mmCIF file of C-alpha atoms and ligand atoms in Angstrom:
data_model
loop_
_atom_site.group_PDB
_atom_site.id
_atom_site.type_symbol
_atom_site.label_atom_id
_atom_site.label_comp_id
_atom_site.label_asym_id
_atom_site.label_seq_id
_atom_site.Cartn_x
_atom_site.Cartn_y
_atom_site.Cartn_z
ATOM 1 C CA UNK A 177 20.801 17.801 7.798
ATOM 2 C CA UNK A 178 17.816 15.909 9.107
ATOM 3 C CA UNK A 179 18.255 12.437 10.495
ATOM 4 C CA UNK A 180 14.762 11.198 9.920
ATOM 5 C CA UNK A 181 11.661 11.981 7.994
ATOM 6 C CA UNK A 182 7.950 12.006 8.484
ATOM 7 C CA UNK A 183 5.812 9.372 6.815
ATOM 8 C CA UNK A 184 2.066 10.073 6.511
ATOM 9 C CA UNK A 185 -0.231 7.605 4.760
ATOM 10 C CA UNK A 186 -3.781 9.088 4.306
ATOM 11 C CA UNK A 187 -6.944 7.724 2.618
ATOM 12 C CA UNK A 188 -10.226 9.599 2.135
ATOM 13 C CA UNK A 189 -11.475 8.125 5.435
ATOM 14 C CA UNK A 190 -8.493 8.564 7.810
ATOM 15 C CA UNK A 191 -4.874 9.064 8.545
ATOM 16 C CA UNK A 192 -3.541 5.380 8.476
ATOM 17 C CA UNK A 193 -0.126 6.343 9.794
ATOM 18 C CA UNK A 194 1.926 9.300 10.828
ATOM 19 C CA UNK A 195 5.440 8.519 12.224
ATOM 20 C CA UNK A 196 8.972 9.725 12.168
ATOM 21 C CA UNK A 197 10.936 7.099 10.194
ATOM 22 C CA UNK A 198 14.437 6.579 8.910
ATOM 23 C CA UNK A 199 13.627 5.143 5.515
ATOM 24 C CA UNK A 200 10.655 4.524 3.156
ATOM 25 C CA UNK A 201 10.328 1.974 0.340
ATOM 26 C CA UNK A 202 7.379 2.482 -1.809
ATOM 27 C CA UNK A 203 5.866 0.732 -4.784
ATOM 28 C CA UNK A 204 6.287 3.386 -7.542
ATOM 29 C CA UNK A 205 4.239 2.822 -10.713
ATOM 30 C CA UNK A 206 7.614 2.321 -12.514
ATOM 31 C CA UNK A 207 9.272 0.285 -9.902
ATOM 32 C CA UNK A 208 10.095 0.542 -6.243
ATOM 33 C CA UNK A 209 11.680 3.747 -4.951
ATOM 34 C CA UNK A 210 13.385 4.549 -1.661
ATOM 35 C CA UNK A 211 13.329 7.759 0.344
ATOM 36 C CA UNK A 212 16.013 8.760 2.874
ATOM 37 C CA UNK A 213 16.033 11.949 4.911
ATOM 38 C CA UNK A 214 16.962 15.056 2.917
ATOM 39 C CA UNK A 215 15.555 13.643 -0.337
ATOM 40 C CA UNK A 216 14.931 16.163 -3.096
ATOM 41 C CA UNK A 217 11.141 16.985 -3.843
ATOM 42 C CA UNK A 218 9.663 14.135 -5.732
ATOM 43 C CA UNK A 219 6.168 13.174 -6.965
ATOM 44 C CA UNK A 220 5.311 9.630 -8.138
ATOM 45 C CA UNK A 221 2.195 7.559 -9.011
ATOM 46 C CA UNK A 222 1.966 4.426 -6.934
ATOM 47 C CA UNK A 223 1.192 0.787 -7.947
ATOM 48 C CA UNK A 224 -0.958 -1.518 -5.798
ATOM 49 C CA UNK A 225 1.545 -3.088 -3.476
ATOM 50 C CA UNK A 226 3.494 -2.991 -0.296
ATOM 51 C CA UNK A 227 5.238 -0.119 1.365
ATOM 52 C CA UNK A 228 7.818 -0.521 3.966
ATOM 53 C CA UNK A 229 9.507 1.775 6.359
ATOM 54 C CA UNK A 230 12.301 1.564 8.846
ATOM 55 C CA UNK A 231 12.093 3.059 12.350
ATOM 56 C CA UNK A 232 14.237 2.403 15.384
ATOM 57 C CA UNK A 233 16.002 -0.556 13.652
ATOM 58 C CA UNK A 234 12.782 -2.335 12.858
ATOM 59 C CA UNK A 235 11.039 -2.748 9.392
ATOM 60 C CA UNK A 236 7.312 -2.214 9.153
ATOM 61 C CA UNK A 237 5.010 -2.929 6.285
ATOM 62 C CA UNK A 238 1.709 -1.475 4.917
ATOM 63 C CA UNK A 239 -0.546 -2.093 1.948
ATOM 64 C CA UNK A 240 -1.257 0.709 -0.435
ATOM 65 C CA UNK A 241 -3.932 0.449 -3.263
ATOM 66 C CA UNK A 242 -2.121 2.798 -5.715
ATOM 67 C CA UNK A 243 -2.396 6.569 -5.473
ATOM 68 C CA UNK A 244 0.303 9.027 -5.208
ATOM 69 C CA UNK A 245 3.366 9.806 -3.173
ATOM 70 C CA UNK A 246 4.865 13.245 -2.570
ATOM 71 C CA UNK A 247 8.160 13.904 -1.031
ATOM 72 C CA UNK A 248 8.801 17.496 0.235
ATOM 73 C CA UNK A 249 10.599 19.034 3.284
ATOM 74 C CA UNK A 250 11.469 15.649 4.865
ATOM 75 C CA UNK A 251 7.965 14.479 4.609
ATOM 76 C CA UNK A 252 6.529 11.593 2.542
ATOM 77 C CA UNK A 253 2.913 11.828 2.020
ATOM 78 C CA UNK A 254 1.089 8.818 0.651
ATOM 79 C CA UNK A 255 -2.443 9.466 -0.769
ATOM 80 C CA UNK A 256 -4.188 6.260 -1.477
ATOM 81 C CA UNK A 257 -7.881 5.148 -1.971
ATOM 82 C CA UNK A 258 -7.200 2.522 0.732
ATOM 83 C CA UNK A 259 -4.260 1.571 2.885
ATOM 84 C CA UNK A 260 -3.648 -0.524 5.900
ATOM 85 C CA UNK A 261 -0.850 -1.357 8.273
ATOM 86 C CA UNK A 262 0.079 -4.879 8.023
ATOM 87 C CA UNK A 263 -1.300 -5.661 11.439
ATOM 88 C CA UNK A 264 -4.611 -4.245 10.526
ATOM 89 C CA UNK A 265 -5.062 -6.476 7.374
ATOM 90 C CA UNK A 266 -7.832 -8.950 7.810
ATOM 91 C CA UNK A 267 -6.432 -12.215 6.152
ATOM 92 C CA UNK A 268 -9.743 -13.970 5.815
ATOM 93 C CA UNK A 269 -11.299 -10.845 4.091
ATOM 94 C CA UNK A 270 -8.411 -10.729 1.662
ATOM 95 C CA UNK A 271 -8.769 -14.478 0.913
ATOM 96 C CA UNK A 272 -12.388 -14.071 0.268
ATOM 97 C CA UNK A 273 -11.832 -11.061 -2.067
ATOM 98 C CA UNK A 274 -9.140 -13.194 -3.838
ATOM 99 C CA UNK A 275 -11.615 -15.971 -4.391
ATOM 100 C CA UNK A 276 -14.352 -13.593 -5.589
ATOM 101 C CA UNK A 277 -12.074 -11.876 -7.896
ATOM 102 C CA UNK A 278 -10.796 -15.164 -9.406
ATOM 103 C CA UNK A 279 -14.236 -16.523 -9.812
ATOM 104 C CA UNK A 280 -15.170 -13.338 -11.733
ATOM 105 C CA UNK A 281 -12.154 -13.561 -13.986
ATOM 106 C CA UNK A 282 -12.414 -17.332 -14.566
ATOM 107 C CA UNK A 283 -16.036 -18.255 -14.567
ATOM 108 C CA UNK A 284 -17.974 -15.130 -15.378
ATOM 109 C CA UNK A 285 -15.302 -13.238 -17.541
ATOM 110 C CA UNK A 286 -17.737 -12.319 -20.271
ATOM 111 C CA UNK A 287 -20.311 -10.811 -17.684
ATOM 112 C CA UNK A 288 -17.993 -8.716 -15.510
ATOM 113 C CA UNK A 289 -15.677 -5.781 -15.764
ATOM 114 C CA UNK A 290 -12.424 -7.580 -16.085
ATOM 115 C CA UNK A 291 -10.202 -4.640 -15.332
ATOM 116 C CA UNK A 292 -12.045 -4.052 -12.142
ATOM 117 C CA UNK A 293 -11.867 -7.710 -11.076
ATOM 118 C CA UNK A 294 -8.238 -7.756 -11.987
ATOM 119 C CA UNK A 295 -7.542 -4.771 -9.768
ATOM 120 C CA UNK A 296 -9.533 -6.406 -6.964
ATOM 121 C CA UNK A 297 -7.439 -9.540 -7.297
ATOM 122 C CA UNK A 298 -4.176 -7.462 -7.147
ATOM 123 C CA UNK A 299 -5.255 -5.740 -4.019
ATOM 124 C CA UNK A 300 -6.167 -9.092 -2.352
ATOM 125 C CA UNK A 301 -2.839 -10.641 -3.361
ATOM 126 C CA UNK A 302 -0.874 -7.515 -2.231
ATOM 127 C CA UNK A 303 -2.594 -7.579 1.224
ATOM 128 C CA UNK A 304 -1.648 -11.287 1.588
ATOM 129 C CA UNK A 305 2.015 -10.518 0.621
ATOM 130 C CA UNK A 306 2.194 -7.638 3.114
ATOM 131 C CA UNK A 307 0.841 -9.989 5.844
ATOM 132 C CA UNK A 308 3.450 -12.580 4.971
ATOM 133 C CA UNK A 309 6.275 -10.022 4.880
ATOM 134 C CA UNK A 310 5.465 -8.672 8.360
HETATM 135 P P1 ATP B 120 -13.256 -6.076 -0.214
HETATM 136 O O1 ATP B 120 -13.818 -6.631 -1.390
HETATM 137 O O2 ATP B 120 -12.942 -7.111 0.859
HETATM 138 O O3 ATP B 120 -13.920 -4.844 0.368
HETATM 139 P P2 ATP B 120 -11.443 -4.218 -1.641
HETATM 140 O O4 ATP B 120 -10.111 -4.458 -2.110
HETATM 141 O O5 ATP B 120 -12.543 -3.977 -2.600
HETATM 142 O O6 ATP B 120 -11.786 -5.505 -0.630
HETATM 143 P P3 ATP B 120 -10.972 -1.522 -0.744
HETATM 144 O O7 ATP B 120 -11.911 -0.862 -1.734
HETATM 145 O O8 ATP B 120 -9.481 -1.551 -1.127
HETATM 146 O O9 ATP B 120 -11.388 -3.091 -0.493
HETATM 147 O O10 ATP B 120 -11.071 -0.989 0.617
HETATM 148 C C1 ATP B 120 -12.413 -0.576 1.248
HETATM 149 C C2 ATP B 120 -12.230 -0.499 2.832
HETATM 150 O O11 ATP B 120 -11.893 -1.693 3.364
HETATM 151 C C3 ATP B 120 -10.883 0.292 3.096
HETATM 152 O O12 ATP B 120 -11.205 1.120 4.218
HETATM 153 C C4 ATP B 120 -9.885 -0.756 3.308
HETATM 154 O O13 ATP B 120 -8.924 -0.268 4.319
HETATM 155 C C5 ATP B 120 -10.736 -1.828 3.988
HETATM 156 N N1 ATP B 120 -10.243 -3.250 3.771
HETATM 157 C C6 ATP B 120 -10.413 -3.980 2.490
HETATM 158 N N2 ATP B 120 -9.907 -5.128 2.759
HETATM 159 C C7 ATP B 120 -9.365 -5.235 3.935
HETATM 160 C C8 ATP B 120 -8.680 -6.234 4.669
HETATM 161 N N3 ATP B 120 -8.461 -7.418 4.123
HETATM 162 N N4 ATP B 120 -8.272 -5.997 5.831
HETATM 163 C C9 ATP B 120 -8.525 -4.847 6.439
HETATM 164 N N5 ATP B 120 -9.133 -3.763 5.863
HETATM 165 C C10 ATP B 120 -9.581 -3.980 4.628
#
């Protein structure tokens, strides 16, 4: 029986994180799920939201913009379009993205792709929540 598992978060650009951890909590599309060492193989779509993991008695947070999670052989692989560790999130940028998305939804709703603006707003809000939690 293993006592830890590997967490890897990857985006098309880079490996955001690759660490041995004790627990992963992830924003599954149908609700949060948790992964402990020796978990059965598992695949899930992810929602836009915050992922957390525990390592050496500390809890760490990261933002994930949806994507997929795969659990296999004591490894959790997160594949996302974009993701950042909490400490790498630029708060000003997220606030500006939030304002832009709100403006598009409230003022120019008939001229813009509302689904896209809604997703941008969800990403900005989730980034700010991750920073608050960290
Ligand atoms: P923005 O409008 O500010 O670009 P976005 O939600 O459209 O925000 P994404 O498409 O999710 O951005 O990501 C594009 C790239 O920018 C990714 O590499 C992502 O990690 C990075 N990124 C976006 N917002 C932030 C932020 N607030 N802090 C740090 N990195 C960010």
